[in-house]
mmCIF file of C-alpha atoms and ligand atoms in Angstrom:
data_model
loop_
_atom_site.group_PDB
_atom_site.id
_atom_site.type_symbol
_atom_site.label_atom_id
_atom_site.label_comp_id
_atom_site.label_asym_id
_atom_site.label_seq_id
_atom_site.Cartn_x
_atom_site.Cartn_y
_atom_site.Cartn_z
ATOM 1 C CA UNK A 2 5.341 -20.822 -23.280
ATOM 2 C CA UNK A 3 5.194 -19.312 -19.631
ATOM 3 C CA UNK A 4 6.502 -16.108 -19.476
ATOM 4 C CA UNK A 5 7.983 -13.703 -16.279
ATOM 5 C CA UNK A 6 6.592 -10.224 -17.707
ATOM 6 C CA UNK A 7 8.063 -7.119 -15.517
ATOM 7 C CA UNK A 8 5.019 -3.949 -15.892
ATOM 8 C CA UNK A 9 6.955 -1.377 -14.442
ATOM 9 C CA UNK A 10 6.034 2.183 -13.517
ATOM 10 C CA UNK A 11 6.111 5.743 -11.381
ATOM 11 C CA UNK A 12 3.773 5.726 -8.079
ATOM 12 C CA UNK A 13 1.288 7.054 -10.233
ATOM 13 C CA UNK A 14 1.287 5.002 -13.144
ATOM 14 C CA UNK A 15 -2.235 2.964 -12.671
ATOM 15 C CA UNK A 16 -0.224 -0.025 -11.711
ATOM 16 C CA UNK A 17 -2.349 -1.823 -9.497
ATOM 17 C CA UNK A 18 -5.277 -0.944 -11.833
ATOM 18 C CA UNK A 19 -3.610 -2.766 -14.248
ATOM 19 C CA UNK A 20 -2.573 -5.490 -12.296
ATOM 20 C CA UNK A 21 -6.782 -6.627 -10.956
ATOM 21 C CA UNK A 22 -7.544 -5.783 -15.126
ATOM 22 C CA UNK A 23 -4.657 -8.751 -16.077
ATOM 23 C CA UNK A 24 -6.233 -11.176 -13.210
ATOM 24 C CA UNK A 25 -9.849 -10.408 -14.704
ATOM 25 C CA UNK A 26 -8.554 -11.084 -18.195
ATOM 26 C CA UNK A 27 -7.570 -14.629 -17.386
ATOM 27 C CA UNK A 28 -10.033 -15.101 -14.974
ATOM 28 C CA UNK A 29 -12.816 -14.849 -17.372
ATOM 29 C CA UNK A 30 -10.874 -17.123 -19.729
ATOM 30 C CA UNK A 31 -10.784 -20.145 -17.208
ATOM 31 C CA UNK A 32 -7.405 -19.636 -15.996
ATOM 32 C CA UNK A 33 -6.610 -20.227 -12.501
ATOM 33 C CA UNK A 34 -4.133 -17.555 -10.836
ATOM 34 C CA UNK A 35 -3.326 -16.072 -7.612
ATOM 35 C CA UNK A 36 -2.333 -12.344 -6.411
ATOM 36 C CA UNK A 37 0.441 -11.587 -4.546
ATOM 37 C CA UNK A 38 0.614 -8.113 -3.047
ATOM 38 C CA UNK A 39 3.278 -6.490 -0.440
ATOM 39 C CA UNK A 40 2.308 -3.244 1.718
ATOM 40 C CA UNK A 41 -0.304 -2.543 0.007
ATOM 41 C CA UNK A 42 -1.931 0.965 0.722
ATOM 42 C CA UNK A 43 -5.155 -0.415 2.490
ATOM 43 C CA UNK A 44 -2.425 -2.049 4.936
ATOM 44 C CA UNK A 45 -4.460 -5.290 4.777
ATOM 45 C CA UNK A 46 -3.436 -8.534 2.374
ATOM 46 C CA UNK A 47 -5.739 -6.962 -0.560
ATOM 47 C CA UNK A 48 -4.421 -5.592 -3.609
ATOM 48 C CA UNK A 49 -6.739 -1.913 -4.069
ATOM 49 C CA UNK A 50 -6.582 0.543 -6.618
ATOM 50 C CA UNK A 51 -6.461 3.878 -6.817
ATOM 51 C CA UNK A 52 -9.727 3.941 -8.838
ATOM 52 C CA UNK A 53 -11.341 1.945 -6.295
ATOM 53 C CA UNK A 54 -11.092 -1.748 -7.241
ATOM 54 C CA UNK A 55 -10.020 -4.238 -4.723
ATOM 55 C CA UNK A 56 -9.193 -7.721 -4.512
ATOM 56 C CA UNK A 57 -8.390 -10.711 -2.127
ATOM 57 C CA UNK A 58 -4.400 -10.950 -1.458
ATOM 58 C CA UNK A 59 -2.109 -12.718 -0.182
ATOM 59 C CA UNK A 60 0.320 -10.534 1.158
ATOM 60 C CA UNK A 61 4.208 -11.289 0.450
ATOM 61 C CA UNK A 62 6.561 -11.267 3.581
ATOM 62 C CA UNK A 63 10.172 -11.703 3.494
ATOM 63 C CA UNK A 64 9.689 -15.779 4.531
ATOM 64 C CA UNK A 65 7.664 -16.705 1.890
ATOM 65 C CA UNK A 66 8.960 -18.737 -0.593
ATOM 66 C CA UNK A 67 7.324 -19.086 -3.911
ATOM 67 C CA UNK A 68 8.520 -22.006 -4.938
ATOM 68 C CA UNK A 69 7.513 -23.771 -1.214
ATOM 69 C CA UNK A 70 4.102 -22.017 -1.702
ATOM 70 C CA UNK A 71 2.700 -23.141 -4.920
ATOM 71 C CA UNK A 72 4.236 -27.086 -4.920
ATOM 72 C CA UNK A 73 2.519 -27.250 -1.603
ATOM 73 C CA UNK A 74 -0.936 -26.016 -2.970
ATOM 74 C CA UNK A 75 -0.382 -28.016 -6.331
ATOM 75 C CA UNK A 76 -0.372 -31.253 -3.828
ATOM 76 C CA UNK A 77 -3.135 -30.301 -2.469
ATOM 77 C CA UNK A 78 -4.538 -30.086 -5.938
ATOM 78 C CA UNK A 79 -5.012 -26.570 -6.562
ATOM 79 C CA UNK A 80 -5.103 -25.427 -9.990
ATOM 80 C CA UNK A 81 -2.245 -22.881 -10.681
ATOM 81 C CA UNK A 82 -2.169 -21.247 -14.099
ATOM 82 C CA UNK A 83 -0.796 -17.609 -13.238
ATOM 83 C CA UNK A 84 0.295 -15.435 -10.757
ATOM 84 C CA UNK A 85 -0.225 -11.494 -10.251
ATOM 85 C CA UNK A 86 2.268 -10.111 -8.058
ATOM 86 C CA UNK A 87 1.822 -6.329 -7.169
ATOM 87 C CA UNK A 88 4.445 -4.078 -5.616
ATOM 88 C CA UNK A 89 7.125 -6.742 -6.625
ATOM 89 C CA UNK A 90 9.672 -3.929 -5.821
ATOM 90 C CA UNK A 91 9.472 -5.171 -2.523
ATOM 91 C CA UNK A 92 10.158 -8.392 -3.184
ATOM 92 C CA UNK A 93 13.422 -9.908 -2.069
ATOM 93 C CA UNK A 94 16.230 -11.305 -5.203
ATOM 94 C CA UNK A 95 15.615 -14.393 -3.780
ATOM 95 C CA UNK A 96 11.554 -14.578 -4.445
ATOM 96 C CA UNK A 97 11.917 -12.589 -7.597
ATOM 97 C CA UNK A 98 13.798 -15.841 -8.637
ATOM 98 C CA UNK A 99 11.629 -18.273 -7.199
ATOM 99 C CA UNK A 100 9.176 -16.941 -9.410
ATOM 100 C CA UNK A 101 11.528 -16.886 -12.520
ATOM 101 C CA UNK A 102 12.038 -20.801 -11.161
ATOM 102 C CA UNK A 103 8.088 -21.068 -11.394
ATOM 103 C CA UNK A 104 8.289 -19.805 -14.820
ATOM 104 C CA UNK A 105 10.474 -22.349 -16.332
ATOM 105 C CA UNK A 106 9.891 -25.238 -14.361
ATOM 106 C CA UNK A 107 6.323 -24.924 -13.763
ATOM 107 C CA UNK A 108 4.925 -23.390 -16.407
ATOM 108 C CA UNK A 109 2.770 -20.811 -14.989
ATOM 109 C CA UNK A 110 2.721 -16.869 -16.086
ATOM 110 C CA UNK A 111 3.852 -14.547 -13.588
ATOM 111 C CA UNK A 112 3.065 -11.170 -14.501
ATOM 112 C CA UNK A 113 5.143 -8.671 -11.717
ATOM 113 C CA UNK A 114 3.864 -5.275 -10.962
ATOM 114 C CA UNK A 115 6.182 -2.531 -9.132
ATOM 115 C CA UNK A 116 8.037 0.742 -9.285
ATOM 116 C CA UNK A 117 11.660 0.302 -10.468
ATOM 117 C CA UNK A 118 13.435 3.048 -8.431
ATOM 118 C CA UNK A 119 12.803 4.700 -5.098
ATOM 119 C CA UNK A 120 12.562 8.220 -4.149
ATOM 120 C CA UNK A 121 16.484 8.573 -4.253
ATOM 121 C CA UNK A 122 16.765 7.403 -7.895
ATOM 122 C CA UNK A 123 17.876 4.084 -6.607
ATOM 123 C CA UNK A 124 16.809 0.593 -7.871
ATOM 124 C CA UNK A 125 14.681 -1.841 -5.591
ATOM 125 C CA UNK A 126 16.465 -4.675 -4.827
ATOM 126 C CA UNK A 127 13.589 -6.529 -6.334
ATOM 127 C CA UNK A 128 13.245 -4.635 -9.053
ATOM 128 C CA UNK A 129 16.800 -4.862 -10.107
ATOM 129 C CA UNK A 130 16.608 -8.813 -10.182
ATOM 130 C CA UNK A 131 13.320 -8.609 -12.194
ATOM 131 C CA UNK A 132 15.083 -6.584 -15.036
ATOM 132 C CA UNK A 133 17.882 -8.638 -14.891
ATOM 133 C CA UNK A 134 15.727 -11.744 -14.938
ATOM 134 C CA UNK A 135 12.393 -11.408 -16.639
ATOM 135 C CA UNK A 136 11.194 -12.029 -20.620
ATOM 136 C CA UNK A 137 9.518 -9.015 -21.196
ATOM 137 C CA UNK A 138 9.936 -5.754 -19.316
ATOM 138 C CA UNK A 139 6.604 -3.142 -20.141
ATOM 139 C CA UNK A 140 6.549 0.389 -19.264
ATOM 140 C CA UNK A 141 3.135 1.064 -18.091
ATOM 141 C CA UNK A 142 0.914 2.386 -21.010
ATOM 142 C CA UNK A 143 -0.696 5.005 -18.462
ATOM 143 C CA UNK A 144 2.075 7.295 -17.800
ATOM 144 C CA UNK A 145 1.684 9.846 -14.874
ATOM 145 C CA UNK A 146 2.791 13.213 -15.207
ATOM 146 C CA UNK A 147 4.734 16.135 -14.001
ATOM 147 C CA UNK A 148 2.935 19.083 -12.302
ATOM 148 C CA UNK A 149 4.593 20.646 -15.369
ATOM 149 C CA UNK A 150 3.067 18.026 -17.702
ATOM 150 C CA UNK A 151 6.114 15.909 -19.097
ATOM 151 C CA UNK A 152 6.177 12.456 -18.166
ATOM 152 C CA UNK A 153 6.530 11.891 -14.589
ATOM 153 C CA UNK A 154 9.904 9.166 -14.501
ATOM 154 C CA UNK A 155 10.846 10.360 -10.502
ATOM 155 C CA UNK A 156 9.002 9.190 -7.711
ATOM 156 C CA UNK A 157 9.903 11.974 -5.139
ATOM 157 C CA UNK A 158 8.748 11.034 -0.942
ATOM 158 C CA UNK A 159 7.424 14.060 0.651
ATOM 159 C CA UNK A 160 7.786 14.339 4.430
ATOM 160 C CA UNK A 161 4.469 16.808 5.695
ATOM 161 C CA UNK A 162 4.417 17.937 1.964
ATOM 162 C CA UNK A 163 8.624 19.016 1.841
ATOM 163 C CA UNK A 164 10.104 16.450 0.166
ATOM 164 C CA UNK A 165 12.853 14.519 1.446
ATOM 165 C CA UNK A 166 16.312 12.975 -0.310
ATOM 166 C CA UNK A 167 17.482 10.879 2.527
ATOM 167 C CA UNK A 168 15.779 8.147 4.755
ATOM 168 C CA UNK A 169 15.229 4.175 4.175
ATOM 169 C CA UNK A 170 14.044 2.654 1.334
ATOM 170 C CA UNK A 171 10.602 1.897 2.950
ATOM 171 C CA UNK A 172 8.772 3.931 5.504
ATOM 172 C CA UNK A 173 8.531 1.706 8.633
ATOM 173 C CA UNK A 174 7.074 3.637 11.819
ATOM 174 C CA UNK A 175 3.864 4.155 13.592
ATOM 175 C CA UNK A 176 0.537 4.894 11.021
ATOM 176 C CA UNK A 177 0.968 8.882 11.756
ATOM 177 C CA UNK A 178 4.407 8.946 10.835
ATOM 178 C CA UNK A 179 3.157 6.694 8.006
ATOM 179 C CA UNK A 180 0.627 9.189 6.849
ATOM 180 C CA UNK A 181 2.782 12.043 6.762
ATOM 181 C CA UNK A 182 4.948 10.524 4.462
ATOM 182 C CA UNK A 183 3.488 11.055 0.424
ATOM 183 C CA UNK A 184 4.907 10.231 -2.873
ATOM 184 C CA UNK A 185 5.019 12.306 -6.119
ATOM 185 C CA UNK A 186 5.937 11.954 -9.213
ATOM 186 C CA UNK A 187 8.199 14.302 -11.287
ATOM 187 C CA UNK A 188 9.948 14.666 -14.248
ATOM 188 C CA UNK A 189 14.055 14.332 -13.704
ATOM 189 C CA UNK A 190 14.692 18.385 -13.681
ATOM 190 C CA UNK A 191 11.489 18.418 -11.692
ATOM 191 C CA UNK A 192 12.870 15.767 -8.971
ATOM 192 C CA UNK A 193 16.639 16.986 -9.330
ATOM 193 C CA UNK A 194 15.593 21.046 -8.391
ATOM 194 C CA UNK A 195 13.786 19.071 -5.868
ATOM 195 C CA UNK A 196 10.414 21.194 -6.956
ATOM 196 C CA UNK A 197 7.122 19.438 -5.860
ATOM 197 C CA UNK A 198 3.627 20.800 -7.212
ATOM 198 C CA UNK A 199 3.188 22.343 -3.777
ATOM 199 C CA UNK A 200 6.769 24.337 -3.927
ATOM 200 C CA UNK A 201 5.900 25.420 -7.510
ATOM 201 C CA UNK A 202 2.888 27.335 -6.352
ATOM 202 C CA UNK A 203 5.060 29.539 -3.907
ATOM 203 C CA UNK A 204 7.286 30.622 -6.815
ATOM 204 C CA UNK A 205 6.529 33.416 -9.281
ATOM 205 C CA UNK A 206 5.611 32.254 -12.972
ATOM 206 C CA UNK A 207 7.809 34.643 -14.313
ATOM 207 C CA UNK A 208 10.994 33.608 -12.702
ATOM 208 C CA UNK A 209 13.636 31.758 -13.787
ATOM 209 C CA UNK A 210 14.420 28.618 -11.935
ATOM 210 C CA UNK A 211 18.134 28.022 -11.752
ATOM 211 C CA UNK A 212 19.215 25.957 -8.675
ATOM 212 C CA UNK A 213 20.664 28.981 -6.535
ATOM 213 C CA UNK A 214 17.375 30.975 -6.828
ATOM 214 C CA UNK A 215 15.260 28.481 -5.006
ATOM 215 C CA UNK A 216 14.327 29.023 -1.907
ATOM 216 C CA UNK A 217 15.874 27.080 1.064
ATOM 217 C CA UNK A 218 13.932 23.382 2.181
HETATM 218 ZN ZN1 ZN B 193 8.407 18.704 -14.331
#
């Protein structure tokens, strides 16, 4: 039985790591899949890890349809067993049940890779649909952490290292403004002081952090 598995995670969480490992698994096995990848950090339609691993893409844009896609390289006679699809937060509803769609009336795997919330605590529109939609849902097995070491479950944007609470869902703008914009991940009380690794430093171990103590953004 073909199966719509959700592997969800922080930034940090090893994701697209995960995501090559699952295409090599099959790979080696025979099976015949395809990767899927949206913004992906090399800017180019590969899907890269953090650890270095890369892979041919093919990069997910708000007109492509799943569905479309795969019946027209079936006719051609391409061999379609599974599908990887990385940063599937980005995904619209509407793809996110194209490949449901694929799932049942296809029979091919699609294992979906993304964050589920964005750095104002928010849902992604595709993630939403996926954990309304898919079989399984997997927290990722590598968990990232807090600078304080709990689990990381925030993914915080920083804005030339201050982090920031309001702005769009995605960064769109030119590569500097791009590149000034990072992600963190902290742990809820972490996230809700607002306390990155970098704000941390500039505080005193020995004092107490209520909310009214810290110093001003
Ligand atoms: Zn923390």
């Amino acid at each position: 039985m073909a199966e719509l598995v959700f592997f969800s995670g922080t930034v940090d969480s090893g994701k697209s790591t995960l995501a090559l490992q699952m295409n090599y698994n099959h790979s080696v096995r025979g099976r015949r899949g395809l990767i899927f990848t949206s913004h992906d950090r090399s800017g180019t339609a590969v899907l890269s890890s953090r650890l270095g691993l890369q892979h041919e893409a093919i990069e997910v844009d708000p007109q492509l349809d799943f569905w479309e896609e795969i019946v027209r390289r079936k006719t051609h006679g391409e061999a379609i067993h599974y599908l990887v699809c990385d940063e599937a937060q980005f995904y619209s509803p509407e793809q996110i049940e194209q490949l449901a769609r694929l799932v049942d009336e296809m029979g091919i795997d699609v294992f979906t890779f993304g964050i589920t919330s964005d750095f104002q605590t928010r849902l992604f529109p595709g993630s939403r649909r996926l954990l309304e939609l898919a079989d399984h849902v997997k927290p990722l097995q590598v968990e990232a952490l807090c600078w304080c070491g709990k689990r990381a479950t925030h993914n915080a944007r920083t804005q030339d290292g201050v982090m920031v609470v309001e702005g769009e869902q995605m960064v769109v703008g030119d590569v500097d403004q791009r590149a000034a914009t990072g992600y963190e991940t902290l742990c809820r009380r972490h996230y809700m002081q607002r306390m990155t690794a970098g704000r941390a430093r500039q505080i005193p171990e020995t004092a107490e952090l209520l909310p009214f103590d810290l110093p001003p953004v």
